[in-house]
Coordinates of C-alpha atoms in Angstrom, one line a residue:
X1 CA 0.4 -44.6 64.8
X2 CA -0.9 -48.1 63.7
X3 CA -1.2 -49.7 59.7
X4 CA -4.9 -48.0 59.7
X5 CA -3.9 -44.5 60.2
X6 CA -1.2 -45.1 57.7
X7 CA -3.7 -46.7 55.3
X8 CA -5.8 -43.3 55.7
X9 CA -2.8 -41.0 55.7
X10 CA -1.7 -42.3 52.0
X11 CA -4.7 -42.1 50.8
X12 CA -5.8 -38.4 51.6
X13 CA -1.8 -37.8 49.9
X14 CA -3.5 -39.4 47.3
X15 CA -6.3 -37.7 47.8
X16 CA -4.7 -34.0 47.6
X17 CA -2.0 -35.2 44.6
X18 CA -4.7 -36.1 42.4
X19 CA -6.6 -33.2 43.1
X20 CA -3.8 -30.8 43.0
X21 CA -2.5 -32.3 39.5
X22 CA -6.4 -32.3 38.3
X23 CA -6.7 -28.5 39.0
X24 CA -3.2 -28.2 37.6
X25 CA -3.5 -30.0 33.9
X26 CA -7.0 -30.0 33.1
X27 CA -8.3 -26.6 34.4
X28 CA -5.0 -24.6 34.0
X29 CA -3.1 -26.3 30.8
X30 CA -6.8 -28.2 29.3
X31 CA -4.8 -29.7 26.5
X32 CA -3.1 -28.2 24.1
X33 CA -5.2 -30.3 21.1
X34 CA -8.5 -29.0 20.6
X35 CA -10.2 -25.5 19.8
X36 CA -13.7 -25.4 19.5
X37 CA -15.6 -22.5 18.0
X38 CA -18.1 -20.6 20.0
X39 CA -20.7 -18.7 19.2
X40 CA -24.3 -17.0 21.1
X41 CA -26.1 -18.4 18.2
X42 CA -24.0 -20.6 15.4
X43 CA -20.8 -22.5 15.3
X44 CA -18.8 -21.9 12.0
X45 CA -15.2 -22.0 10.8
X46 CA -16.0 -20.6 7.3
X47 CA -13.4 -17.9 5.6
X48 CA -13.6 -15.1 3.3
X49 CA -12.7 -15.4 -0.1
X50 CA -9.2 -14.3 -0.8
X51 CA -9.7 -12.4 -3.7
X52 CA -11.2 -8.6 -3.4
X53 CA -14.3 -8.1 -5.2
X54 CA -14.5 -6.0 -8.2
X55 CA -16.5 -3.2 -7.5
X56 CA -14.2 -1.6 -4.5
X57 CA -11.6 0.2 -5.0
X58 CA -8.4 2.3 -3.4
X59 CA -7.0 4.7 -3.6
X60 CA -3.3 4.8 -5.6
X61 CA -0.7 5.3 -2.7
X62 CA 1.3 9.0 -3.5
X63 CA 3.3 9.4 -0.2
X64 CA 4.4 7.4 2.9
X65 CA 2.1 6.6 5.4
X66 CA 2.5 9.4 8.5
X67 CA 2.9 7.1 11.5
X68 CA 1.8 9.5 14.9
X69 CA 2.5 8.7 18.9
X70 CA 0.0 8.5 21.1
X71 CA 0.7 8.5 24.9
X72 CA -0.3 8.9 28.3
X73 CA 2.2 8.1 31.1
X74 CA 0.3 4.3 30.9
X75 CA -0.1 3.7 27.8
X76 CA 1.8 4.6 24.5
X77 CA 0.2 4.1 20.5
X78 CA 1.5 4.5 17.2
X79 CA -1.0 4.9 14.7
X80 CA -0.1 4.2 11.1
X81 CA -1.7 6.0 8.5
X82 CA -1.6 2.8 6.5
X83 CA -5.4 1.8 7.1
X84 CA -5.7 4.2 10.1
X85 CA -4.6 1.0 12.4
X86 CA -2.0 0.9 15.2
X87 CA 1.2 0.1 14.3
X88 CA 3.2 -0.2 17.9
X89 CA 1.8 -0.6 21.5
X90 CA 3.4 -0.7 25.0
X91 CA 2.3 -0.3 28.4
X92 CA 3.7 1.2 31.3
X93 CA 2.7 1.1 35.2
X94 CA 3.7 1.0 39.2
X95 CA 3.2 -3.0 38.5
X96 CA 6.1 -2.9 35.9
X97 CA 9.0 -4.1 37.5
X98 CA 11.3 -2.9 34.5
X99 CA 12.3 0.4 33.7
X100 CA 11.3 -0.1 30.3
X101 CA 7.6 -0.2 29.1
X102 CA 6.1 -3.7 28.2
X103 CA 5.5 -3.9 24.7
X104 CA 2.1 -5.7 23.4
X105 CA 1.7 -5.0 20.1
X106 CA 4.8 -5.6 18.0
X107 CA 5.1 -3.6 14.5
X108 CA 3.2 -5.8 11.4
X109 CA 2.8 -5.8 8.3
X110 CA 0.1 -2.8 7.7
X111 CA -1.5 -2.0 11.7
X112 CA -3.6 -3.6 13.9
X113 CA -7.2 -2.7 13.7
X114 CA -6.2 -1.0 10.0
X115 CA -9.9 -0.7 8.0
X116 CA -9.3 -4.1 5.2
X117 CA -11.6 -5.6 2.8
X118 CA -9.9 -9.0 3.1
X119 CA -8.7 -10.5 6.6
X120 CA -5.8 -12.4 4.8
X121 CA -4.9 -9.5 2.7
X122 CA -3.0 -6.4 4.3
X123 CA -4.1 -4.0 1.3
X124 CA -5.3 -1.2 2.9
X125 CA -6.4 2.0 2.2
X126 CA -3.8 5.2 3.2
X127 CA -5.4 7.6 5.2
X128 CA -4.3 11.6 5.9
X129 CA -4.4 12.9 9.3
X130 CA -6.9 15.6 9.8
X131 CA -6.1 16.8 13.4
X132 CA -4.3 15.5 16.6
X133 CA -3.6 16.4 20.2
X134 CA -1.0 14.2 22.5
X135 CA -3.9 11.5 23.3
X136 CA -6.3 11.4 19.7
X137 CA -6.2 11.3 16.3
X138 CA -8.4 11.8 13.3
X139 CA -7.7 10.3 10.0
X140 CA -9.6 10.5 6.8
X141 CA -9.3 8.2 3.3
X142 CA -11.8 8.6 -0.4
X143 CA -12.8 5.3 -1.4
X144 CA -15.1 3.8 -3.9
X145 CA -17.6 1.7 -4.0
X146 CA -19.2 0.5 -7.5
X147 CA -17.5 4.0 -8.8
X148 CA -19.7 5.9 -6.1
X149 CA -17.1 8.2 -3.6
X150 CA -17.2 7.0 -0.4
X151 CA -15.6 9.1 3.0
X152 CA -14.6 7.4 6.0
X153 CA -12.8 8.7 9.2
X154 CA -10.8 7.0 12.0
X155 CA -10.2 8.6 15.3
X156 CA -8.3 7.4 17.9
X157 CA -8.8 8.5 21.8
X158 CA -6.8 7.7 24.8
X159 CA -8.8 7.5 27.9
X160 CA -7.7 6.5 31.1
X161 CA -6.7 3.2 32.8
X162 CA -5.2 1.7 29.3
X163 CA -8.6 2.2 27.5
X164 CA -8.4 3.5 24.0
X165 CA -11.4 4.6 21.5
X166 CA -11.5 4.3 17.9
X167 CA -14.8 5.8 16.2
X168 CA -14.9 5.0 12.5
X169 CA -17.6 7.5 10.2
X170 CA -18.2 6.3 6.8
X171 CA -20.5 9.0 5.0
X172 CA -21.2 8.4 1.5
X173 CA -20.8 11.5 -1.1
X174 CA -22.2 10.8 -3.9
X175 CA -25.7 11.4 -4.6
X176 CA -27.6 8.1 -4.7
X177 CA -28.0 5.7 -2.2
X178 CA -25.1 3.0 -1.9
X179 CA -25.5 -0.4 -0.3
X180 CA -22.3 -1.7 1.2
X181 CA -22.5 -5.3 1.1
X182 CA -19.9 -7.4 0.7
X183 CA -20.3 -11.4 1.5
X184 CA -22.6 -10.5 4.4
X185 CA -20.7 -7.4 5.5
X186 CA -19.1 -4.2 4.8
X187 CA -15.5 -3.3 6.6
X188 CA -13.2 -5.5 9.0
X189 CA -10.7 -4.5 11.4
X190 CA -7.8 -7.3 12.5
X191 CA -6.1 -7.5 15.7
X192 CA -3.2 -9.3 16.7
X193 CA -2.2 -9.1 20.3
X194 CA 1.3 -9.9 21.2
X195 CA 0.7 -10.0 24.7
X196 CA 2.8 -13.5 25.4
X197 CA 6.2 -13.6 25.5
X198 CA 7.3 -16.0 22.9
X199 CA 9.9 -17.1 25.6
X200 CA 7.2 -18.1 27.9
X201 CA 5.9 -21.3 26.2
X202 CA 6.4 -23.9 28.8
X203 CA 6.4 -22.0 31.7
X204 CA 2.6 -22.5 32.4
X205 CA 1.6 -19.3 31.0
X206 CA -1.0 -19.9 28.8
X207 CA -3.5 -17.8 26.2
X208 CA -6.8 -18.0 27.0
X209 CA -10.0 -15.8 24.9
X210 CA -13.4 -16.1 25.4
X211 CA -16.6 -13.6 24.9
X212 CA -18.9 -11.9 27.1
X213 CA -22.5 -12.9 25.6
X214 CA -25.9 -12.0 27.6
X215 CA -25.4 -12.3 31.1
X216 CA -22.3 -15.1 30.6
X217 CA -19.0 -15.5 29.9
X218 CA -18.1 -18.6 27.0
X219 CA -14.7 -19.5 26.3
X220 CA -14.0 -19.5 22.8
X221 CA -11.4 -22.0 21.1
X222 CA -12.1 -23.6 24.6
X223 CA -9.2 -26.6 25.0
X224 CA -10.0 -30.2 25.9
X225 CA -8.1 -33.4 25.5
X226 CA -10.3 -35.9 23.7
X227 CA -12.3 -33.6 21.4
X228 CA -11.2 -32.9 17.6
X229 CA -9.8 -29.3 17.4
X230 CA -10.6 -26.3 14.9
X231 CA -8.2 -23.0 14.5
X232 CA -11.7 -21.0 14.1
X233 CA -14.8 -19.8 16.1
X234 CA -17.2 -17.2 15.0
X235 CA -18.9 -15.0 17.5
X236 CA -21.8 -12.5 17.3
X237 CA -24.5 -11.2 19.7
X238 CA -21.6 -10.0 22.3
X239 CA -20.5 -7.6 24.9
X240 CA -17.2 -7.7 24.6
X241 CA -14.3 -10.3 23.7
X242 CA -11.3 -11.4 25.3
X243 CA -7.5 -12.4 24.5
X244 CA -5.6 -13.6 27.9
X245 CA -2.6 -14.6 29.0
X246 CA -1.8 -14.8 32.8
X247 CA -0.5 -11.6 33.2
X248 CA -2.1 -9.5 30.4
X249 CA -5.6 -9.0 28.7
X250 CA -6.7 -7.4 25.4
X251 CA -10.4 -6.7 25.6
X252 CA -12.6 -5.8 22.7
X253 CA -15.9 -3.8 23.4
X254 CA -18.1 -2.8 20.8
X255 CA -20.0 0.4 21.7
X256 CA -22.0 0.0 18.5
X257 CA -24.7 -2.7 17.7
X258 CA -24.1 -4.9 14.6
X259 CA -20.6 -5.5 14.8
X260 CA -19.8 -9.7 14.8
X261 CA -16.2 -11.3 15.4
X262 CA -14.2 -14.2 14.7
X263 CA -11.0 -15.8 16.5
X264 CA -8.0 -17.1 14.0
X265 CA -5.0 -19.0 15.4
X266 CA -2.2 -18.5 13.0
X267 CA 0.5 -20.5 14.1
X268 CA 1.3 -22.4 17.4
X269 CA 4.5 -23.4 19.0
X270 CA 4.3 -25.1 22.6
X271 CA 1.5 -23.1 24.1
X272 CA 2.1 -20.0 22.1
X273 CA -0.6 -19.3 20.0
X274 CA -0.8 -16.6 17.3
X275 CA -4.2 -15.4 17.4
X276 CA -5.9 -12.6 15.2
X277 CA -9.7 -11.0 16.2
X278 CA -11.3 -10.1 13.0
X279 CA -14.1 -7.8 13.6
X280 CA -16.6 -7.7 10.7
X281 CA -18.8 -4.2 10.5
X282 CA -22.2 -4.8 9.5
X283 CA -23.9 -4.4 5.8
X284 CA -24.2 -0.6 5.3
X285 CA -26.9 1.0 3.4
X286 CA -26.4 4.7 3.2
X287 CA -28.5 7.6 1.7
X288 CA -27.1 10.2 -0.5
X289 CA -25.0 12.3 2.0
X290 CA -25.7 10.3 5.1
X291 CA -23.4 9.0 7.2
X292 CA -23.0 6.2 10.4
X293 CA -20.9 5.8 12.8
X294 CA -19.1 2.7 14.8
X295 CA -17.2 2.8 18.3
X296 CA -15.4 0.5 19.5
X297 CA -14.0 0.4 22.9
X298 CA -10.3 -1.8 23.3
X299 CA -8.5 -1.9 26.7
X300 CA -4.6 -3.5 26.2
X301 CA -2.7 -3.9 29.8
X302 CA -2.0 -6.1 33.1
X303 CA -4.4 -8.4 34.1
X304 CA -5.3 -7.1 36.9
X305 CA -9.2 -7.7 38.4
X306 CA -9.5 -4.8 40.9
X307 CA -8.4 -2.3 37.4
X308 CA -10.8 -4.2 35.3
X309 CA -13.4 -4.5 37.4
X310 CA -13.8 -1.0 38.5
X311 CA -13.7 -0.5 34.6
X312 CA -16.9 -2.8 33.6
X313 CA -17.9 -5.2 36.2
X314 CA -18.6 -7.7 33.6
X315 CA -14.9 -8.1 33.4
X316 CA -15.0 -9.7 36.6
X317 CA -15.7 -12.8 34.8
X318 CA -11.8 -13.1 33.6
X319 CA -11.3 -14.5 37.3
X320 CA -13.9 -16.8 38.0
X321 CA -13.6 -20.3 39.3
X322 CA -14.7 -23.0 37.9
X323 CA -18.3 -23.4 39.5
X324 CA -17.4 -26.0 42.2
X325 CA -15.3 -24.0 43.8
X326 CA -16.0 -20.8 43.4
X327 CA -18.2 -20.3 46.4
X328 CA -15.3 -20.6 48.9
X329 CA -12.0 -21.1 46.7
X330 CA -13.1 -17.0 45.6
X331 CA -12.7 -15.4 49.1
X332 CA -9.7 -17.1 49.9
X333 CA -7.9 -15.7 46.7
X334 CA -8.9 -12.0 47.4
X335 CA -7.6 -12.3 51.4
X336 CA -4.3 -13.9 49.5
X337 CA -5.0 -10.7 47.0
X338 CA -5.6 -8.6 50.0
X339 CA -2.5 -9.5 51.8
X340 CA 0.0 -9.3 48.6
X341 CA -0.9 -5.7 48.0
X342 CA -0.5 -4.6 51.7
X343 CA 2.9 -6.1 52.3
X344 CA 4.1 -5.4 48.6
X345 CA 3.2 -1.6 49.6
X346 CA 5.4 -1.7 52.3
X347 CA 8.1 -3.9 51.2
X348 CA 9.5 -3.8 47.4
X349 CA 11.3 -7.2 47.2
X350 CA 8.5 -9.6 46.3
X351 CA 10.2 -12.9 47.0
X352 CA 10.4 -11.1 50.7
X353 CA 6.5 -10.7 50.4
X354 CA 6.0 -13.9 49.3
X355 CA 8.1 -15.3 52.3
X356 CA 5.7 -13.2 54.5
X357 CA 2.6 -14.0 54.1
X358 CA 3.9 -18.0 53.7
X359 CA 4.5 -17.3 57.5
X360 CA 1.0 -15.5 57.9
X361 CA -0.8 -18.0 56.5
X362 CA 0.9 -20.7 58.5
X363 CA 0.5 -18.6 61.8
X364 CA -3.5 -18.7 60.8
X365 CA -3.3 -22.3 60.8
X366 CA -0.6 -22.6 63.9
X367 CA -3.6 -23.5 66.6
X368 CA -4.6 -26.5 64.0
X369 CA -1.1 -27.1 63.0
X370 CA 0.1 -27.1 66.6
X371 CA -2.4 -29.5 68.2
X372 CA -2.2 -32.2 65.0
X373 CA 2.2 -31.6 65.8
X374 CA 1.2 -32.5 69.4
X375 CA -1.1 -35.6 68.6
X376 CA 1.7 -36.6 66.3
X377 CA 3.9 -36.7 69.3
X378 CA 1.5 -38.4 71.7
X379 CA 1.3 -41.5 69.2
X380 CA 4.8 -42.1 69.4
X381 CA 4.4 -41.8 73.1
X382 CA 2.2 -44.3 72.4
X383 CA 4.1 -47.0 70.5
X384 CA 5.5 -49.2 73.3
X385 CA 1.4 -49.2 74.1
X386 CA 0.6 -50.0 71.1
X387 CA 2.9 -52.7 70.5
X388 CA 1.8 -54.6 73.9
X389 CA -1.4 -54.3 72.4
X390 CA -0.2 -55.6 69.2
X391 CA 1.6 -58.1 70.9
X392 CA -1.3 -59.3 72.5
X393 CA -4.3 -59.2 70.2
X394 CA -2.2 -59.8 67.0
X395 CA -4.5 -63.2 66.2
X396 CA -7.8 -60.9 65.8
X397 CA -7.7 -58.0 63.9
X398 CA -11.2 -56.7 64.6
X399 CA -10.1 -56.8 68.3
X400 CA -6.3 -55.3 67.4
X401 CA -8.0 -52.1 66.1
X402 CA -10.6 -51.9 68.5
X403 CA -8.4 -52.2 71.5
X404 CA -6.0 -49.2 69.8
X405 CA -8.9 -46.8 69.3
X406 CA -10.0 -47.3 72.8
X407 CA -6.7 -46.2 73.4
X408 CA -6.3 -42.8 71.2
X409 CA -9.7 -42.2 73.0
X410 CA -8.6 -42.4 76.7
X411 CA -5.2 -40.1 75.9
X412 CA -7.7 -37.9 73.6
X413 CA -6.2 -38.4 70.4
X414 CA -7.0 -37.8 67.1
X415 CA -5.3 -40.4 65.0
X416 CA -5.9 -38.3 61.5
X417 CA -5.2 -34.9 63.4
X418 CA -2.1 -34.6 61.4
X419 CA -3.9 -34.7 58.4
X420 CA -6.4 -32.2 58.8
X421 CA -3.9 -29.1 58.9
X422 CA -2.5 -30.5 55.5
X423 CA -6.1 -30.9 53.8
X424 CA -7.0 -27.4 54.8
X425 CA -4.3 -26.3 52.7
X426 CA -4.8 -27.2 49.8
X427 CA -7.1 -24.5 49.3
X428 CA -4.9 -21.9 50.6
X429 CA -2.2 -23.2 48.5
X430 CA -4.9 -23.5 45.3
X431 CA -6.0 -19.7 45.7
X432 CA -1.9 -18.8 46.0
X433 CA -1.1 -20.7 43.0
X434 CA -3.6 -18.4 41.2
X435 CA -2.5 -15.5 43.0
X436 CA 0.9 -16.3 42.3
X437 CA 0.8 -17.7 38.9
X438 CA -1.5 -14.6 37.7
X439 CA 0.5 -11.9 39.5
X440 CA 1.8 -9.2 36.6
X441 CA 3.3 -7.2 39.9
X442 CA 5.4 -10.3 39.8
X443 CA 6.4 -10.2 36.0
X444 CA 9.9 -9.2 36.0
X445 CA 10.1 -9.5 39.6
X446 CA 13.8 -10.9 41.3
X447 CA 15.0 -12.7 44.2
X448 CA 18.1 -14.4 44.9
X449 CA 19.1 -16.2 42.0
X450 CA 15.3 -16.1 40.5
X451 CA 15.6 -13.4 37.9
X452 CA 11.5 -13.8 37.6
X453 CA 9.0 -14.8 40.3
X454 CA 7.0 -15.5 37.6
X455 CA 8.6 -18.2 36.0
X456 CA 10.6 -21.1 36.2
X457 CA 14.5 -20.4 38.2
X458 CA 15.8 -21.9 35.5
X459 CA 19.6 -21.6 35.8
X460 CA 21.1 -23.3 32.5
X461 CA 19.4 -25.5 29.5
X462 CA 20.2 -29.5 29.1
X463 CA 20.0 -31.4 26.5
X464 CA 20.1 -34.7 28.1
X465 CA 17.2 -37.4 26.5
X466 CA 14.2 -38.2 28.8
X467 CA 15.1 -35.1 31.1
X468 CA 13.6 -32.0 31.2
X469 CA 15.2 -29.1 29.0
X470 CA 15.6 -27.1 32.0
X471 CA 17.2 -27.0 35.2
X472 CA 15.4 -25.6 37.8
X473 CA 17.1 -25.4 41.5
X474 CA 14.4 -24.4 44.2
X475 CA 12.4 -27.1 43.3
X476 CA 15.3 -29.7 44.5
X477 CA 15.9 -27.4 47.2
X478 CA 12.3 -27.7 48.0
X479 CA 12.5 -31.6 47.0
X480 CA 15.7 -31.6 49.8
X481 CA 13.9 -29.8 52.8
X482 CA 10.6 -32.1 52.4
X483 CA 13.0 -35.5 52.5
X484 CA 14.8 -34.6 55.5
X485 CA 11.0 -33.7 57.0
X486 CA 10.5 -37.1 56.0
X487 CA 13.2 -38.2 57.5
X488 CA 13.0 -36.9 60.8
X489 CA 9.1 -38.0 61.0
X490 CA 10.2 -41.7 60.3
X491 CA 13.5 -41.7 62.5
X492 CA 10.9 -40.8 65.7
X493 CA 8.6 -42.6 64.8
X494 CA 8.8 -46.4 65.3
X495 CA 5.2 -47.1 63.7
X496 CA 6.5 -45.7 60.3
X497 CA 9.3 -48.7 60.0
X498 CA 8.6 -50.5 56.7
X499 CA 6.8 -47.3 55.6
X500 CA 10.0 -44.9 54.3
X501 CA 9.4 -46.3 50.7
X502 CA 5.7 -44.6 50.4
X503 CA 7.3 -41.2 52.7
X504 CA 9.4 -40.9 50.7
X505 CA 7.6 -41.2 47.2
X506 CA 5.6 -38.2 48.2
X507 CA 8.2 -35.8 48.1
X508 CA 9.4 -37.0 44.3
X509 CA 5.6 -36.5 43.2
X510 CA 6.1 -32.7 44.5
X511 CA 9.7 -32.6 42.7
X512 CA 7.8 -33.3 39.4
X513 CA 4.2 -31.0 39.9
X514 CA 6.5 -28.0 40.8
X515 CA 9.3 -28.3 38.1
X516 CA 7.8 -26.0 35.8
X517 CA 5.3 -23.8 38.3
X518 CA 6.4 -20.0 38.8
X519 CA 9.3 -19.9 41.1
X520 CA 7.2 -18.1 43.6
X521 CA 4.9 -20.5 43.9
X522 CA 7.6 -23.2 45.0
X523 CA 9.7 -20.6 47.2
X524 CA 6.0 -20.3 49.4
X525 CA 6.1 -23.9 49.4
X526 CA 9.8 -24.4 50.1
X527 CA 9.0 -21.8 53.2
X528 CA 6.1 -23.5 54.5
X529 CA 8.0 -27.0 55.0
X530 CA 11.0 -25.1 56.6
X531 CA 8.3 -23.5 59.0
X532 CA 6.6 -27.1 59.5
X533 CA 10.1 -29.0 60.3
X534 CA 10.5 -26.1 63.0
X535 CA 6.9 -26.4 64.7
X536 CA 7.2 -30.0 65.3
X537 CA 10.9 -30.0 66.1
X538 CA 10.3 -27.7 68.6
X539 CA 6.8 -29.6 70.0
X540 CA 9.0 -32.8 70.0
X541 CA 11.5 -30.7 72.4
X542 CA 8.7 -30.2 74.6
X543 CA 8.9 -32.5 77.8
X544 CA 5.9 -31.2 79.2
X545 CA 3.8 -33.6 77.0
X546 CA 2.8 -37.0 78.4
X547 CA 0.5 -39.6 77.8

């Protein structure tokens, strides 16, 4: 192995580093600075007044608010009859590795999609329940507008595969016609998601929302690093709309033309963001007796693209890659998909799984693997060659080099055949890092000491300056077993003297990309060096190969 090869080695390290920590911070954690406002037509981050008009009015509040459950054996709501919204949500599933369901929507102050006037105001009208059944609702509230009596109804509707329905009816009874039009609209409806963990910030879960317009999908508040940021995007013209975080989705989908949103972070604390969706029904101009009708379409549960896709394929957007790399980085993830699913049918303990198809994967690659382990070999078969060679050309350079590929040529050797099995993986490992990191099967999920596959093994907090808050152990274990890889390649290798320095810098760049990655992510790593040390120990065992 001569200075040249090591020259190209390092740099296609470099090479798969910068890549790796490019895909890492800018596509997966884009700064946590900006927001910028999306919308198919207008950008805007103008509010409502605060103050309700004049002319509306509600009616005086007599009795407590009935609050009603809602369930299927996925999905379970509590509608409020303070403003007909929904006061509780959780979710339930074969994914859930708890016993317990998964709660998403966390009890406010009034519900979530109660009918308001004001999005910063949580006066709402109280509605009576008309009729229910173990999956729907109705609800009905008089108001007034300009004096003039005013009808609207709320149902609710479970359907299936964590899809809900709520069909609002305003009819106006009175016997003129009545033009609902308040600042460029009639009702709204706010949402506010709880689908993040507040003990996830810094985990690299992160909330993501965008909205489904024509034929494309636009992230909304999209994140960047050098761009000024805004808390506000307005969006109209859409299909649906989206609040993400890896492992769970709230989906809004408007059944009824008209209907325009905006996105509102509240508050912020690492990268939890409290978000609200304000839907804003459109200006209303009814005819004595006449009434209209809005449906609304939400879906609350686990991110999962196989479910949400055979619910809309539209929603098949959630997963796409960035446009470079979708063409080949896609099929990769659904064989890693593919693969997760039939071994986690037949095995329950995921770290097990994960163990599994790390040895799959490298049993793919073992014919590549094996042959760059054996040219590996053959160069240090090679060194007391090379250093004749050395020895004797070592005043002309151009000569030196020539004289040493003549050499790999006759013993048919690839000097960068070592590194061609490790740049191969990085899209294997690139399509597992999204497998693993957006895995809600793996939400909850144990192994070992790792109480969640999903996050970080964090085994105790520090509070020691310029060190992280956490400590993690598998990533020093996995630090550990790539040193003594190291170790072993240098101490056979005579070539590599002088080089150890720059080995071993390699490994401590991995120590600090993988500190805070899902622990399953690290363990497939951790397995895949183990499985490496093994293959070429037991190639360098191997007497049968000779130069």
């Amino acid at each position: 192995m001569d200075r040249d090869f090591e020259k190209r080695f390092f740099i296609s390290m470099f090479l798969m580093v910068l890549f790796f920590g490019f895909y890492i911070y800018i596509f997966q954690q884009m700064g946590k600075k900006t927001s910028h406002p999306v919308s198919s037509t207008e950008t805007t981050t103008n509010t409502l007044v605060q103050t309700p008009p004049l002319n509306i009015s509600l009616p005086t509040q007599t009795t407590p608010p009935t609050n009603l459950l809602l369930q299927t054996p996925t999905i379970r709501l509590v509608v409020s009859g303070e403003g007909a919204g929904i006061s509780q949500l959780s979710v339930d599933g074969e994914w859930n590795q708890s016993d317990s369901p998964v709660s998403l929507f966390l009890p406010p102050q009034g519900g979530y999609g109660a009918l308001q006037w004001e999005k910063e105001s949580f006066a709402t009208p109280v509605f009576s329940l008309v009729s229910s059944s173990p999956t729907s609702s109705e609800w009905t509230a008089q108001l007034a507008w300009n004096s003039l009596p005013l009808e609207v109804r709320i149902r609710y509707e479970i359907l299936s595969n964590y899809t809900f329905l709520q069909t609002i009816s305003i009819s106006n009874r009175a016997k003129e016609a009545i033009k609902i039009d308040y600042q460029g609209r009639s009702f709204l409806l706010r949402w506010r998601p709880d689908i993040m963990n507040t003990n996830d910030p810094g985990s690299g879960n992160m909330q993501t929302y965008g909205a489904y317009i024509g034929k494309k999908f636009v992230p909304v508040l999209k994140k960047g690093f050098f761009s000024a940021g805004q808390n506000t995007a307005f969006v109209s013209n859409f299909q649906w709309l989206s609040l993400a975080d890896n492992y769970f989705v709230f989906l809004v989908e408007p059944k009824t033309s008209g209907v325009s949103a905006s996105y509102d972070i509240e508050s912020r604390h690492k990268t939890y963001e409290k978000t609200a969706i304000t839907l804003y029904l459109p200006v209303l101009l009814l005819g004595a007796g006449e009434t209209t009708h809005f449906t609304i379409q939400y879906y609350c549960g686990p991110r999962k693209e196989s479910l949400l896709r055979s619910l809309n394929p539209t929603y098949g957007q959630l997963f796409r890659w960035p446009m470079v790399f979708a063409w080949f980085m896609k099929p990769i993830e659904w064989v890693m998909v593919w693969l997760f699913h039939i071994l986690g049918s037949w095995i329950t303990n995921k770290g097990i799984v994960i163990i599994l198809i790390a040895l799959l994967v490298k049993l793919l690659l073992s014919p590549l693997s094996i042959q760059a382990a054996i040219s590996v070999k053959k160069q240090q078969l090679l060194q007391p060659k090379i250093k004749n060679i050395q020895e004797k050309y070592k005043d002309n350079q151009q000569l030196l080099q020539q004289k040493i590929m003549e050499l790999y040529k006759k013993e048919k050797i690839n000097p960068l055949g070592g590194c061609f099995p490790l740049l191969l993986q990085i899209p294997v490992f690139f399509a597992l890092y999204r497998v693993l990191s957006h895995s809600v099967e793996l939400k909850g999920a144990t192994f070992l000491w790792i109480k969640d596959l999903t996050q970080p093994d964090t085994l105790f907090t520090l509070n020691i300056p310029f060190l992280p808050n956490h400590f993690n152990l598998l990533p020093l274990i996995m630090t550990a077993i790539q040193l003594l890889q190291t170790k072993l390649q240098t101490a056979k290798n005579p070539a590599m003297k002088g080089q150890e320095l720059n080995m071993y810098l390699l490994p401590l760049v991995f120590l600090f990309l993988f500190w805070n990655m899902p622990s399953g992510l690290v363990l497939y790593w951790t397995i895949q060096n183990i499985y490496t040390i093994i293959e070429q120990e037991i190639i360098n065992l191997d007497r049968h190969i000779r130069v």
